[in-house]
Structures are given as structure tokens and as C-alpha cells.
């Protein structure tokens, strides 16, 4: 028996102070109404003028230092400039302010010691407050003073703007934050900022290879074994060897690729002859730029084209092109009617076709407030102590968002809010938490990877519209030692519907675009294309600034979920048993009725059965009325919380250590031979039981087919004679009488029953099957 799910792994409803507490009905009135309001002191350093010089040239290397208590931020410095422009913003969290005076100093960069030029002091009690959508606060010129409060000799002014605001301020994303004071370098600062990314626009490229003409094999004494090889970036596919072995081979075969805009690499096709088992000879090659390829939006075929093949030979050490040109007949198009799957269809966040002309209007808006996390596990050590630098990534549709990194905190507070357009309610948003291991910039971070802390999936169709869900989700990660809770993340989610009628209409539409059903791709093709799509996505996103790295994208897209796992196999088996449990319960209940365990219920079933047989027009209304009543009754106990990761459903809470070690093994395996042999034997044992069950199912089907096959002439003769008698009896007897007799016979009292199997079952079990012909 499985143990109950641990209490720490459950979902918890929270009541955060959203939007500063300004609530109006179900919705909140402020711009950031799904997060807690955070106060910041903003300092915008724009520029300086007439700065006094220190040498004969009258120039200096100025920079600005902002000091507030123990926090200090500095701008970049300029060389030999008396009128520098910085235009940088600094943000200090109000919760961490430990001073009443803000000091903004201009200093001169020096190798030995930086020289003080002048400063401006601000009393924090006099700083104005700004709340969007107010326009930005206009910066002003301030005269620089020396340490005594007097005007700086030689003049000098600094243009500043200082105000109190919230995270809704447009300066917030690009500002330097006081909690990032320990981060050094421009690369390190770029890696901690919040950003929004867009997935590249992906297309399926269909290459229909039809035929070739006038090929010139080097060896004319043999029939060529010709195939076509297509290369696009790191994707390489090849057709089958043509059946007609001649210089005019035919294939009529489709090769499918995934490509992304902008198209950077051409499609390279080569016709090759297999002259030996491991030796291929190129008969011609052509390169096709994808910018000029036709785009197809539906199933109507496009015109095919002939492409000239280039062939080069080596003559006296020089590469020369053969003038006589072979040709390749193809139909190439970019498929805009498909949706390029880069996620599993079970929890996909976008189901729209590639071509924007085929998109339908959105049906609503999804708003997510990423509030905070708590109880995060230490992910690394820094200066001899455990620490975590956490950030969140959320993915829905083509839009990825990344929150800022909170430095050295096991309970980070982000309070960032994001919005997505929703085109289909049967989609899933994924939110992951990671530890940032690139705070020191590119080279200093080396080959370190951002560690996963956990992720959450929320299916939009499980949410009520216009309701704010505030919950704390457990962050669960499966390790080789077992499932581990890495902390909790607090989210606020709201799904707003613009048209209830349009959303209800979506439930009658196909899940995927129509091209997936008119010209379906095979399972093998879909797996290969999804692998190529995920590679393209992480390659493009890793080139952004800051990059969204490979390990993050792969974890969010659930790459590797198709690999074999004993734990997942058990979980899926128990899921099937859970689905069938209703039928099993009905079967047990019917057996109790037949055995008269409760005579009153059995008598009532007899009466109901009699009524339905005499009035068959009541059968379907009764069934649907019964289902309606069950649905209305269950409404009282409907789920009030979004679904979340379930360790018991996943069989993660009691998985065997060796099964987990097998799940985390690489492909191909890297374990010792004796371990692999043990796992192989275990897999053979499981496969043997599956094989037995499949064989039993095949046996029953073959027995059913043998009823009329005369494989057993006596059994078939008996069955044919029975069919003749049954036809005569059913012709002269009303159907209602026959059904009543069969029903009452089935529901007869146990006193009139025998423990032996029935005659039809005995007859069926004696029928022949093809098991006798198996080796």
C-alpha cells in the first residue's frame, strides 16, 4: 500500500497583500495588482557639466558614486571628459535603507586613489513619490558642493532625478539594484536583470524528392544505387536507395526539417551513389537559399521544379566543374499550416499554426504575478557558506520571461507581473526556478550551469475566469536519491476571458491545426522534429543578452521525458488502473446485484430493467439524466485549487534507488556492465509478463475469428447451427421478450446458479487459436 502524500508536498493557499491592498471587487485597481507592492528609492544620474580639472589640460576621468548607508553604487567612468553623460538608474530597496541622507558624489578615477570632486546631498524625507502612469520625473541640475557644504571651486553641476517609486516604474528593469552590489562586471550585471524573450518563428520545411535525370556515375559498368542526402545546419537526412537502378532514379519521398526565421543557412542537397558498403560517391550537389522557397498554408500541392546539380572533378590537381548538368526534380515548401512542436503535446503552451494568417483572435489574457519563494535549498557555497541566487523563468506560447536574480537569499521576493495573450484554454504555462551561476561574467563563470530548483505547471482550462488564485506551490525535483522539496514559490494567477462564447467554441475545434490531420506526420518524424526544434530554440535564446541557457530551456521544454523510466512506467500503469477502477467498481456492484447481496436493491434493478425493456425510448434519456445528476452533485466538491506536481501520482515518493539511478543514467549508458546486465534482466522479466498479456489478448481474438473459419469443423458446425436456430427464434419472438429472458436469467437468484463456468464460455475456451503454430 502506498504511503499518503507528505504534507510538505501539498499546495497551500496564501493571502498576500496584493497591489498595496487596493481591491475593487474581484480585481485590483493598480497596474501591478497581482504582486505585493515594493518601494524603491530611484536615482537617475544623467550627466554633468563644467567639472573642474585636476591637471594642466583641465580634464579628468569622472564617475559618480551613490552612497546610501552601507550600500554603494557607481557609474562607468569616462576618460578625459569634463561633460560626461551616463544616463544610469540606481534602485535601493526601501526595506533595506538604513540611512536618512543620500549622498551622490562625483569622483576622478585614479590608479592610486580616486579623487573627490564634489557631491550632492538629499534628505530622504524630502524625496518626492511617483506612481505610474505619471510621466517620468524630470531631472534637474544640482551644484556640486565640497565636504564642508560650500560651492566647489571651479564650478561643476550634476543633472539628477531622485524619487520614491515601486517595481511598476519603467526604470525598474534596467536599474542597478542595491541587492546586487556584490555582482561585479557588466556581464555579471546583465545576467541578473529581468528580461522578456521571444522564441524564434519555427517552420517545417518539406523537401519532396521526386526524381533525378541524366546522372553521370564514374563507374558505368554497374547499375548505380542512388539516394539523396539533404543537409540543413546540423540536420542531415537521406532518402532510401532508389528502386530503379539507373541514371534516372525515382524516389517520391518526403524529407522534413525544422527551420527558424531569419533563415541563416541554405539547404544543401547531394545525389550520391553507394559504390561500397561504407563508400558513397557524390554525383551532384546544389544549394537552395530558404528565402526564396514557397510557403504553403494548406494541403494544396505546389508546383515542382527542376534544380541543376553541380559536379566537380579533380583534373591535374585542380577542381573543375563538369559542364553537362544533371538535374533533380523536387517540390520544396515551408509548411505554414502546421504547429511546430517544441513541447510535449500533453502540456503544450501554444497550438497555433506557424503562418500568422491562420491565427484566430485571442480569447483572453493570462496574468501571472511571481511574488516570492521561501525555504529554498542551498545550491552552492560562496566564501565558505551556503547560498542561493535564484531567478524565475516562465514560458507560455512564444513568450519567455525571466525575473531578476535575487542575490544570496533563501527567501527571494521578486514581485514581478507578466501578461500573455491566450488563444486556447487547453494550454499549460510552465514556471521554473533556477540558481544563477553566472554572476561573475562569462570567463570567470567557466563552464558552470544554472542549477534547477523546481518547476510548476498550471493548465489554464482548470482555472475559473476572472478569479485570482494565490497559492504557494512546492518546488519538487527528482534526484538519484529520491524526490526532494527544494522550497516553495508563491504565485498569483488570473485568467481573464474576453468572450465566453468564443472560448466555449474552442472546445469543439481540433486541438492541433488541420494540416496535422489532413497530412499527419508519423510518430518517429514528430519525435525527431521536436528534438531539432528544441535545439534551435535553445541555440537562439542562448545568443540573447542575458542568455537563456541550454539547461534552462531544456528543463522548461521537458526534453528527455520520452526516455525509459521504470518509475514512469509504474505511474502510467497505476493511472490506467485508476481510469479502469470505475468500470471495475461497476462490475463488482453488478456481481453483488446478481448474487442478491442486497435483495431490495436487486428487486429495484429488476423493476428498472423491466421498465426500460418495455419502454426502450427511455434508455438514452435515463442515461443522460443520470450523468447530469452526477455532474450537478459533484459540483459541490469541485476542485478549488489548481493542480500541481503530485509525488504519489508520479510514484516518486517510494521509488527504488536503483530505478532512480537508471532514470538518471545517460544515453547510451555509462554504468558498469554488471549493473547494465542486472537492469537488462529485470527489463526482460517485465517484458515477459507484458508479452504474456499481449499473447492472451491475441488468443482471444483468434478464437473469435475461428468461429466461422472451419479451423475446428465441429465447433464451426455447432456455431453455424446455433446461428440458424437463433435467427428463426428471434424472427418469431419479439425482441423485448428475448431481452427480458436474458436479463432475468442473468439476474437469477444464487440458488439457481452453478459454480461451474457457463456453456458459452466453455465453448469459447475450446476454440482453436494460433498458439499451436508459434515456435
Short mmCIF file of C-alpha atoms in Angstrom, two decimals, residues 60-522:
data_model
loop_
_atom_site.label_atom_id
_atom_site.label_comp_id
_atom_site.label_asym_id
_atom_site.label_seq_id
_atom_site.Cartn_x
_atom_site.Cartn_y
_atom_site.Cartn_z
CA UNK A 60 39.54 64.35 -15.58
CA UNK A 61 38.22 60.76 -15.64
CA UNK A 62 34.88 61.25 -13.90
CA UNK A 63 32.38 58.77 -12.49
CA UNK A 64 29.53 59.10 -9.99
CA UNK A 65 29.25 57.21 -6.71
CA UNK A 66 25.85 56.90 -5.00
CA UNK A 67 26.08 56.03 -1.31
CA UNK A 68 23.17 55.21 0.98
CA UNK A 69 24.23 53.82 4.32
CA UNK A 70 26.26 50.67 3.66
CA UNK A 71 25.18 50.44 0.01
CA UNK A 72 27.28 51.95 -2.74
CA UNK A 73 26.75 52.05 -6.49
CA UNK A 74 28.99 53.53 -9.15
CA UNK A 75 28.54 54.55 -12.77
CA UNK A 76 31.03 53.76 -15.51
CA UNK A 77 33.88 56.24 -15.83
CA UNK A 78 34.95 58.33 -18.83
CA UNK A 79 38.47 59.28 -19.75
CA UNK A 80 39.38 62.95 -20.17
CA UNK A 81 35.84 64.27 -20.14
CA UNK A 82 34.56 67.35 -18.33
CA UNK A 83 30.97 67.00 -19.64
CA UNK A 84 30.21 63.27 -19.35
CA UNK A 85 26.80 61.64 -19.91
CA UNK A 86 25.89 58.45 -18.02
CA UNK A 87 22.08 58.16 -18.02
CA UNK A 88 22.11 55.32 -15.48
CA UNK A 89 19.46 54.46 -12.86
CA UNK A 90 20.08 53.07 -9.38
CA UNK A 91 17.38 51.48 -7.21
CA UNK A 92 17.62 51.00 -3.42
CA UNK A 93 15.03 48.83 -1.69
CA UNK A 94 13.18 50.82 0.96
CA UNK A 95 13.15 47.78 3.26
CA UNK A 96 16.96 47.86 3.40
CA UNK A 97 17.53 51.61 3.74
CA UNK A 98 19.49 52.31 6.92
CA UNK A 99 20.25 56.00 6.46
CA UNK A 100 18.36 59.27 6.23
CA UNK A 101 20.67 61.03 3.76
CA UNK A 102 21.53 60.10 0.16
CA UNK A 103 24.99 61.12 -0.99
CA UNK A 104 25.76 61.48 -4.72
CA UNK A 105 29.45 62.17 -5.30
CA UNK A 106 31.48 62.87 -8.43
CA UNK A 107 34.97 61.36 -8.32
CA UNK A 108 38.01 61.29 -10.53
CA UNK A 109 39.32 57.83 -11.44
CA UNK A 110 42.95 57.35 -10.47
CA UNK A 111 45.31 54.38 -10.31
CA UNK A 112 46.33 55.06 -6.72
CA UNK A 113 43.32 56.71 -5.09
CA UNK A 114 40.23 58.23 -6.61
CA UNK A 115 39.99 61.99 -6.05
CA UNK A 116 36.85 63.63 -4.67
CA UNK A 117 35.38 66.30 -6.99
CA UNK A 118 32.08 67.25 -5.36
CA UNK A 119 28.81 65.91 -4.04
CA UNK A 120 25.06 66.49 -3.70
CA UNK A 121 23.15 65.50 -0.54
CA UNK A 122 19.44 64.60 -0.37
CA UNK A 123 17.26 64.29 2.72
CA UNK A 124 15.14 61.15 2.20
CA UNK A 125 12.20 62.77 3.96
CA UNK A 126 12.05 65.36 1.17
CA UNK A 127 12.22 62.91 -1.75
CA UNK A 128 9.01 63.04 -3.87
CA UNK A 129 6.88 59.98 -4.63
CA UNK A 130 5.94 58.95 -8.14
CA UNK A 131 3.26 56.44 -9.11
CA UNK A 132 2.79 55.31 -12.73
CA UNK A 133 1.13 56.17 -15.05
CA UNK A 134 2.57 59.55 -14.10
CA UNK A 135 5.19 60.80 -16.55
CA UNK A 136 8.83 60.33 -15.56
CA UNK A 137 10.26 62.83 -13.12
CA UNK A 138 12.26 65.49 -14.96
CA UNK A 139 15.94 65.58 -13.89
CA UNK A 140 17.38 68.85 -12.56
CA UNK A 141 20.80 70.48 -12.35
CA UNK A 142 22.41 70.48 -8.89
CA UNK A 143 25.54 72.43 -7.96
CA UNK A 144 28.35 70.31 -6.59
CA UNK A 145 29.47 71.01 -3.02
CA UNK A 146 32.64 70.10 -1.19
CA UNK A 147 32.74 68.17 2.06
CA UNK A 148 32.11 71.35 4.06
CA UNK A 149 28.95 72.20 2.15
CA UNK A 150 30.48 75.06 0.17
CA UNK A 151 30.32 75.50 -3.58
CA UNK A 152 33.06 73.59 -5.40
CA UNK A 153 35.85 75.83 -6.63
CA UNK A 154 35.77 75.97 -10.40
CA UNK A 155 32.05 75.20 -10.60
CA UNK A 156 30.55 71.94 -11.74
CA UNK A 157 26.96 70.74 -11.92
CA UNK A 158 25.27 67.34 -11.94
CA UNK A 159 21.90 66.53 -13.53
CA UNK A 160 19.91 64.14 -11.31
CA UNK A 161 16.41 62.86 -10.63
CA UNK A 162 15.60 61.29 -7.26
CA UNK A 163 12.20 59.83 -6.39
CA UNK A 164 10.40 57.10 -4.44
CA UNK A 165 8.58 54.57 -6.62
CA UNK A 166 7.57 50.93 -6.92
CA UNK A 167 8.55 48.00 -9.14
CA UNK A 168 5.91 49.25 -11.61
CA UNK A 169 8.27 52.08 -12.56
CA UNK A 170 9.55 51.84 -16.13
CA UNK A 171 13.10 52.42 -14.83
CA UNK A 172 12.94 49.27 -12.69
CA UNK A 173 14.04 46.57 -15.21
CA UNK A 174 17.25 48.33 -16.32
CA UNK A 175 18.19 49.81 -12.95
CA UNK A 176 21.19 48.79 -10.86
CA UNK A 177 19.77 47.25 -7.65
CA UNK A 178 21.28 47.57 -4.23
CA UNK A 179 20.87 43.85 -3.53
CA UNK A 180 23.21 43.20 -6.49
CA UNK A 181 26.08 45.19 -5.02
CA UNK A 182 28.21 42.04 -4.78
CA UNK A 183 27.97 41.41 -8.54
CA UNK A 184 30.95 42.67 -10.49
CA UNK A 185 31.39 43.49 -14.15
CA UNK A 186 28.98 44.47 -16.90
CA UNK A 187 28.41 40.80 -17.86
CA UNK A 188 27.54 39.89 -14.30
CA UNK A 189 25.05 42.76 -14.02
CA UNK A 190 23.47 41.82 -17.34
CA UNK A 191 22.95 38.26 -16.09
CA UNK A 192 20.79 39.33 -13.15
CA UNK A 193 18.31 41.63 -14.90
CA UNK A 194 14.75 40.71 -15.80
CA UNK A 195 14.09 40.21 -19.49
CA UNK A 196 11.42 39.10 -21.94
CA UNK A 197 12.41 36.72 -24.73
CA UNK A 198 10.60 35.52 -27.84
CA UNK A 199 11.05 32.06 -29.29
CA UNK A 200 12.20 32.07 -32.92
CA UNK A 201 9.47 31.56 -35.51
CA UNK A 202 9.73 27.89 -36.46
CA UNK A 203 8.68 26.32 -39.77
CA UNK A 204 8.52 22.78 -41.04
CA UNK A 205 10.46 22.50 -44.31
CA UNK A 206 9.14 19.74 -46.58
CA UNK A 207 11.52 18.51 -49.29
CA UNK A 208 9.67 16.18 -51.66
CA UNK A 209 12.38 14.42 -53.67
CA UNK A 210 10.72 13.15 -56.87
CA UNK A 211 13.35 12.05 -59.37
CA UNK A 212 16.70 12.78 -60.97
CA UNK A 213 17.79 12.84 -64.58
CA UNK A 214 21.00 12.33 -66.54
CA UNK A 215 23.24 11.32 -63.65
CA UNK A 216 26.88 10.62 -64.51
CA UNK A 217 28.32 7.81 -62.34
CA UNK A 218 32.06 7.30 -62.62
CA UNK A 219 31.70 3.54 -62.93
CA UNK A 220 29.43 2.92 -65.92
CA UNK A 221 29.83 -0.86 -65.75
CA UNK A 222 27.41 -1.22 -62.84
CA UNK A 223 23.90 -0.09 -62.01
CA UNK A 224 24.08 2.88 -59.60
CA UNK A 225 22.45 2.68 -56.16
CA UNK A 226 21.39 6.30 -55.83
CA UNK A 227 19.98 8.19 -52.85
CA UNK A 228 19.55 11.87 -51.96
CA UNK A 229 21.21 13.42 -48.94
CA UNK A 230 19.90 16.72 -47.54
CA UNK A 231 21.81 18.86 -45.02
CA UNK A 232 20.46 21.93 -43.23
CA UNK A 233 22.66 23.25 -40.44
CA UNK A 234 23.22 20.35 -38.06
CA UNK A 235 20.28 18.39 -39.50
CA UNK A 236 21.03 15.68 -42.05
CA UNK A 237 18.52 13.35 -43.70
CA UNK A 238 18.77 10.88 -46.54
CA UNK A 239 16.24 9.20 -48.77
CA UNK A 240 16.03 5.49 -49.44
CA UNK A 241 18.03 3.99 -52.28
CA UNK A 242 16.05 4.26 -55.49
CA UNK A 243 14.39 1.02 -56.58
CA UNK A 244 15.08 1.62 -60.27
CA UNK A 245 18.85 1.39 -60.54
CA UNK A 246 19.53 3.67 -63.48
CA UNK A 247 20.81 7.13 -64.31
CA UNK A 248 17.21 8.39 -63.98
CA UNK A 249 16.23 7.22 -60.49
CA UNK A 250 12.89 7.95 -58.79
CA UNK A 251 12.02 8.33 -55.09
CA UNK A 252 8.91 10.46 -54.45
CA UNK A 253 9.88 10.69 -50.77
CA UNK A 254 9.40 13.48 -48.21
CA UNK A 255 12.23 14.77 -46.02
CA UNK A 256 11.14 17.03 -43.14
CA UNK A 257 13.26 19.68 -41.40
CA UNK A 258 12.74 22.39 -38.80
CA UNK A 259 13.96 25.87 -39.70
CA UNK A 260 13.76 29.22 -37.92
CA UNK A 261 13.48 32.79 -39.14
CA UNK A 262 15.65 34.55 -40.08
CA UNK A 263 16.92 31.82 -42.40
CA UNK A 264 20.68 31.79 -41.98
CA UNK A 265 21.81 28.62 -43.75
CA UNK A 266 20.92 27.20 -47.18
CA UNK A 267 19.54 23.75 -47.85
CA UNK A 268 22.29 21.62 -49.40
CA UNK A 269 21.22 18.59 -51.44
CA UNK A 270 23.52 15.99 -52.89
CA UNK A 271 22.78 12.96 -55.06
CA UNK A 272 25.09 10.12 -54.08
CA UNK A 273 25.87 6.66 -55.35
CA UNK A 274 26.61 3.85 -52.90
CA UNK A 275 29.59 2.22 -54.57
CA UNK A 276 30.56 0.16 -51.49
CA UNK A 277 29.12 -0.57 -48.02
CA UNK A 278 31.00 2.36 -46.45
CA UNK A 279 31.76 4.43 -49.53
CA UNK A 280 29.45 6.92 -51.26
CA UNK A 281 30.24 8.88 -54.39
CA UNK A 282 28.73 12.34 -54.95
CA UNK A 283 27.08 12.59 -58.37
CA UNK A 284 25.90 16.19 -57.98
CA UNK A 285 25.15 18.88 -55.46
CA UNK A 286 23.00 22.02 -55.22
CA UNK A 287 22.40 24.71 -52.57
CA UNK A 288 18.97 26.32 -52.17
CA UNK A 289 18.52 29.55 -50.13
CA UNK A 290 15.41 29.26 -47.99
CA UNK A 291 14.46 32.90 -48.51
CA UNK A 292 13.16 32.01 -51.99
CA UNK A 293 11.28 28.85 -51.04
CA UNK A 294 7.49 28.88 -51.46
CA UNK A 295 5.28 28.99 -48.35
CA UNK A 296 2.21 26.75 -48.19
CA UNK A 297 -0.73 27.44 -45.89
CA UNK A 298 -2.98 24.47 -46.73
CA UNK A 299 -2.88 21.00 -48.26
CA UNK A 300 -2.97 22.10 -51.91
CA UNK A 301 0.20 20.91 -53.72
CA UNK A 302 2.67 23.43 -55.09
CA UNK A 303 4.38 23.29 -58.45
CA UNK A 304 7.52 21.20 -58.63
CA UNK A 305 10.81 22.47 -60.04
CA UNK A 306 13.94 21.10 -61.64
CA UNK A 307 17.24 22.02 -59.98
CA UNK A 308 20.59 21.77 -61.75
CA UNK A 309 23.22 19.71 -59.97
CA UNK A 310 26.83 20.84 -59.89
CA UNK A 311 29.62 18.30 -60.07
CA UNK A 312 33.32 18.97 -59.73
CA UNK A 313 36.20 16.68 -60.63
CA UNK A 314 39.93 16.93 -59.95
CA UNK A 315 41.99 17.37 -63.12
CA UNK A 316 45.75 17.68 -62.69
CA UNK A 317 45.31 18.82 -59.09
CA UNK A 318 42.72 21.48 -59.97
CA UNK A 319 39.00 21.44 -59.21
CA UNK A 320 36.91 21.78 -62.37
CA UNK A 321 33.16 21.82 -62.91
CA UNK A 322 31.56 19.44 -65.39
CA UNK A 323 29.58 21.43 -67.95
CA UNK A 324 26.97 18.73 -68.62
CA UNK A 325 24.41 19.22 -65.86
CA UNK A 326 22.34 16.56 -64.16
CA UNK A 327 19.00 17.62 -62.76
CA UNK A 328 16.99 16.92 -59.63
CA UNK A 329 13.21 17.18 -59.61
CA UNK A 330 11.80 18.37 -56.26
CA UNK A 331 8.92 20.12 -54.60
CA UNK A 332 10.17 22.27 -51.68
CA UNK A 333 7.94 24.35 -49.42
CA UNK A 334 7.75 25.88 -45.97
CA UNK A 335 4.69 24.44 -44.22
CA UNK A 336 2.75 27.23 -42.53
CA UNK A 337 -0.30 25.12 -41.70
CA UNK A 338 1.44 23.02 -39.06
CA UNK A 339 2.30 23.89 -35.48
CA UNK A 340 5.98 23.14 -34.86
CA UNK A 341 6.02 21.14 -31.67
CA UNK A 342 8.87 22.07 -29.34
CA UNK A 343 6.97 20.90 -26.24
CA UNK A 344 5.11 17.74 -25.40
CA UNK A 345 1.52 17.85 -26.66
CA UNK A 346 0.35 16.84 -23.17
CA UNK A 347 1.43 20.18 -21.69
CA UNK A 348 1.91 22.45 -24.68
CA UNK A 349 1.58 26.20 -24.23
CA UNK A 350 0.84 27.05 -27.86
CA UNK A 351 -1.13 25.20 -30.53
CA UNK A 352 -1.34 27.81 -33.29
CA UNK A 353 -0.06 27.18 -36.85
CA UNK A 354 3.16 28.83 -37.96
CA UNK A 355 1.56 31.15 -40.53
CA UNK A 356 0.17 34.24 -38.85
CA UNK A 357 -2.59 34.49 -41.48
CA UNK A 358 -4.17 31.37 -39.96
CA UNK A 359 -4.26 32.68 -36.39
CA UNK A 360 -7.62 33.27 -34.78
CA UNK A 361 -8.34 36.17 -32.40
CA UNK A 362 -7.31 35.71 -28.80
CA UNK A 363 -9.92 34.58 -26.30
CA UNK A 364 -8.46 36.12 -23.17
CA UNK A 365 -5.47 37.23 -21.16
CA UNK A 366 -3.32 35.34 -18.67
CA UNK A 367 -1.71 37.38 -15.89
CA UNK A 368 0.87 35.88 -13.55
CA UNK A 369 2.39 37.55 -10.53
CA UNK A 370 5.66 35.94 -9.43
CA UNK A 371 5.66 37.06 -5.82
CA UNK A 372 8.34 35.23 -3.87
CA UNK A 373 9.92 31.94 -2.90
CA UNK A 374 10.59 30.50 0.51
CA UNK A 375 12.69 27.81 2.13
CA UNK A 376 14.98 27.39 -0.87
CA UNK A 377 17.72 24.80 -0.51
CA UNK A 378 21.36 25.94 -0.64
CA UNK A 379 22.61 25.39 -4.18
CA UNK A 380 26.30 26.32 -3.86
CA UNK A 381 28.92 27.62 -1.47
CA UNK A 382 30.46 31.08 -1.66
CA UNK A 383 33.22 32.25 0.68
CA UNK A 384 32.74 29.13 2.78
CA UNK A 385 28.98 29.49 3.34
CA UNK A 386 25.91 28.10 1.58
CA UNK A 387 23.98 30.45 -0.69
CA UNK A 388 21.39 30.59 -3.45
CA UNK A 389 20.98 33.22 -6.18
CA UNK A 390 17.50 32.46 -7.50
CA UNK A 391 15.60 33.66 -10.53
CA UNK A 392 12.39 32.52 -12.26
CA UNK A 393 11.65 31.70 -15.87
CA UNK A 394 8.06 31.47 -17.17
CA UNK A 395 7.14 30.15 -20.59
CA UNK A 396 3.79 30.41 -22.35
CA UNK A 397 3.40 30.45 -26.11
CA UNK A 398 6.30 32.13 -27.87
CA UNK A 399 6.97 34.45 -24.94
CA UNK A 400 9.54 33.62 -22.26
CA UNK A 401 10.08 35.87 -19.24
CA UNK A 402 12.95 35.89 -16.80
CA UNK A 403 12.81 37.69 -13.47
CA UNK A 404 15.77 39.44 -11.96
CA UNK A 405 18.15 37.41 -9.83
CA UNK A 406 17.92 37.95 -6.08
CA UNK A 407 21.41 37.62 -4.68
CA UNK A 408 22.19 35.43 -1.65
CA UNK A 409 18.68 34.76 -0.39
CA UNK A 410 16.76 31.61 0.56
CA UNK A 411 13.53 33.62 0.54
CA UNK A 412 13.75 35.89 -2.52
CA UNK A 413 10.99 38.39 -3.28
CA UNK A 414 10.57 39.21 -6.95
CA UNK A 415 7.07 40.74 -7.11
CA UNK A 416 7.11 40.91 -10.89
CA UNK A 417 3.98 40.63 -13.02
CA UNK A 418 3.68 39.45 -16.63
CA UNK A 419 0.87 39.12 -19.16
CA UNK A 420 0.24 36.75 -22.07
CA UNK A 421 -2.43 36.59 -24.74
CA UNK A 422 -4.40 33.33 -24.67
CA UNK A 423 -5.58 31.70 -27.89
CA UNK A 424 -6.58 28.30 -26.50
CA UNK A 425 -7.69 27.48 -22.93
CA UNK A 426 -6.39 23.90 -23.14
CA UNK A 427 -2.78 25.02 -22.77
CA UNK A 428 -0.24 24.99 -19.94
CA UNK A 429 2.07 27.65 -18.52
CA UNK A 430 5.38 26.46 -17.07
CA UNK A 431 7.24 28.38 -14.35
CA UNK A 432 10.71 27.25 -13.31
CA UNK A 433 13.10 28.41 -10.60
CA UNK A 434 16.87 28.29 -11.14
CA UNK A 435 20.07 29.17 -9.34
CA UNK A 436 22.21 31.69 -11.23
CA UNK A 437 25.80 30.51 -11.57
CA UNK A 438 26.98 33.28 -13.92
CA UNK A 439 27.26 36.29 -11.62
CA UNK A 440 30.96 36.80 -12.30
CA UNK A 441 30.60 37.27 -16.05
CA UNK A 442 31.45 34.98 -18.93
CA UNK A 443 35.04 33.77 -18.48
CA UNK A 444 35.06 33.75 -14.68
CA UNK A 445 31.95 31.56 -14.59
CA UNK A 446 33.68 28.96 -16.75
CA UNK A 447 31.50 26.09 -17.88
CA UNK A 448 29.12 26.30 -14.94
CA UNK A 449 25.45 25.54 -15.49
CA UNK A 450 22.45 27.15 -13.82
CA UNK A 451 21.03 24.60 -11.37
CA UNK A 452 17.35 23.71 -11.43
CA UNK A 453 15.42 24.30 -8.22
CA UNK A 454 12.00 23.16 -9.44
CA UNK A 455 9.11 23.99 -11.73
CA UNK A 456 5.34 24.37 -11.70
CA UNK A 457 2.80 23.71 -14.45
CA UNK A 458 -0.68 25.26 -14.48
CA UNK A 459 -3.31 24.22 -17.04
CA UNK A 460 -5.46 27.20 -17.96
CA UNK A 461 -8.60 25.12 -18.51
CA UNK A 462 -8.58 24.23 -14.80
CA UNK A 463 -8.87 27.90 -13.78
CA UNK A 464 -12.08 29.82 -13.27
CA UNK A 465 -12.18 33.02 -15.30
CA UNK A 466 -11.56 36.39 -13.59
CA UNK A 467 -10.60 34.75 -10.31
CA UNK A 468 -7.26 35.49 -8.64
CA UNK A 469 -5.52 32.29 -7.48
CA UNK A 470 -2.90 32.91 -4.81
CA UNK A 471 -1.07 29.74 -3.80
CA UNK A 472 2.28 28.53 -2.63
CA UNK A 473 3.48 25.71 -4.88
CA UNK A 474 6.04 23.13 -3.74
CA UNK A 475 9.20 23.03 -5.84
CA UNK A 476 9.89 19.32 -6.28
CA UNK A 477 12.92 17.87 -8.02
CA UNK A 478 13.73 14.22 -8.54
CA UNK A 479 17.29 13.32 -7.57
CA UNK A 480 19.08 9.96 -7.77
CA UNK A 481 18.46 9.69 -4.03
CA UNK A 482 14.72 10.34 -4.35
CA UNK A 483 12.28 13.21 -4.58
CA UNK A 484 13.29 16.34 -2.71
CA UNK A 485 11.43 19.52 -1.90
CA UNK A 486 13.70 22.43 -2.84
CA UNK A 487 11.40 25.13 -1.47
CA UNK A 488 8.13 26.82 -2.36
CA UNK A 489 7.16 29.51 -4.86
CA UNK A 490 4.28 31.90 -4.28
CA UNK A 491 2.27 32.84 -7.37
CA UNK A 492 -0.84 34.86 -8.17
CA UNK A 493 -2.62 33.80 -11.35
CA UNK A 494 -5.63 35.28 -13.15
CA UNK A 495 -7.18 34.11 -16.41
CA UNK A 496 -9.48 36.73 -17.92
CA UNK A 497 -11.82 35.78 -20.74
CA UNK A 498 -12.79 38.37 -23.37
CA UNK A 499 -15.57 36.26 -24.89
CA UNK A 500 -17.13 33.29 -23.14
CA UNK A 501 -18.83 32.21 -26.38
CA UNK A 502 -15.54 32.11 -28.29
CA UNK A 503 -13.88 30.15 -25.51
CA UNK A 504 -16.70 27.59 -25.42
CA UNK A 505 -16.44 27.31 -29.20
CA UNK A 506 -12.75 26.36 -28.85
CA UNK A 507 -13.77 23.10 -27.15
CA UNK A 508 -15.35 21.95 -30.43
CA UNK A 509 -12.24 22.68 -32.50
CA UNK A 510 -9.34 20.28 -33.24
CA UNK A 511 -6.50 20.57 -30.76
CA UNK A 512 -3.85 20.99 -33.48
CA UNK A 513 -4.08 22.84 -36.82
CA UNK A 514 -5.91 20.96 -39.56
CA UNK A 515 -2.74 20.05 -41.50
CA UNK A 516 -1.83 17.67 -38.66
CA UNK A 517 -4.94 15.66 -39.56
CA UNK A 518 -5.05 16.10 -43.35
CA UNK A 519 -1.37 15.20 -43.84
CA UNK A 520 -0.33 13.71 -40.47
CA UNK A 521 3.30 13.24 -39.58
CA UNK A 522 4.46 9.90 -38.21
#
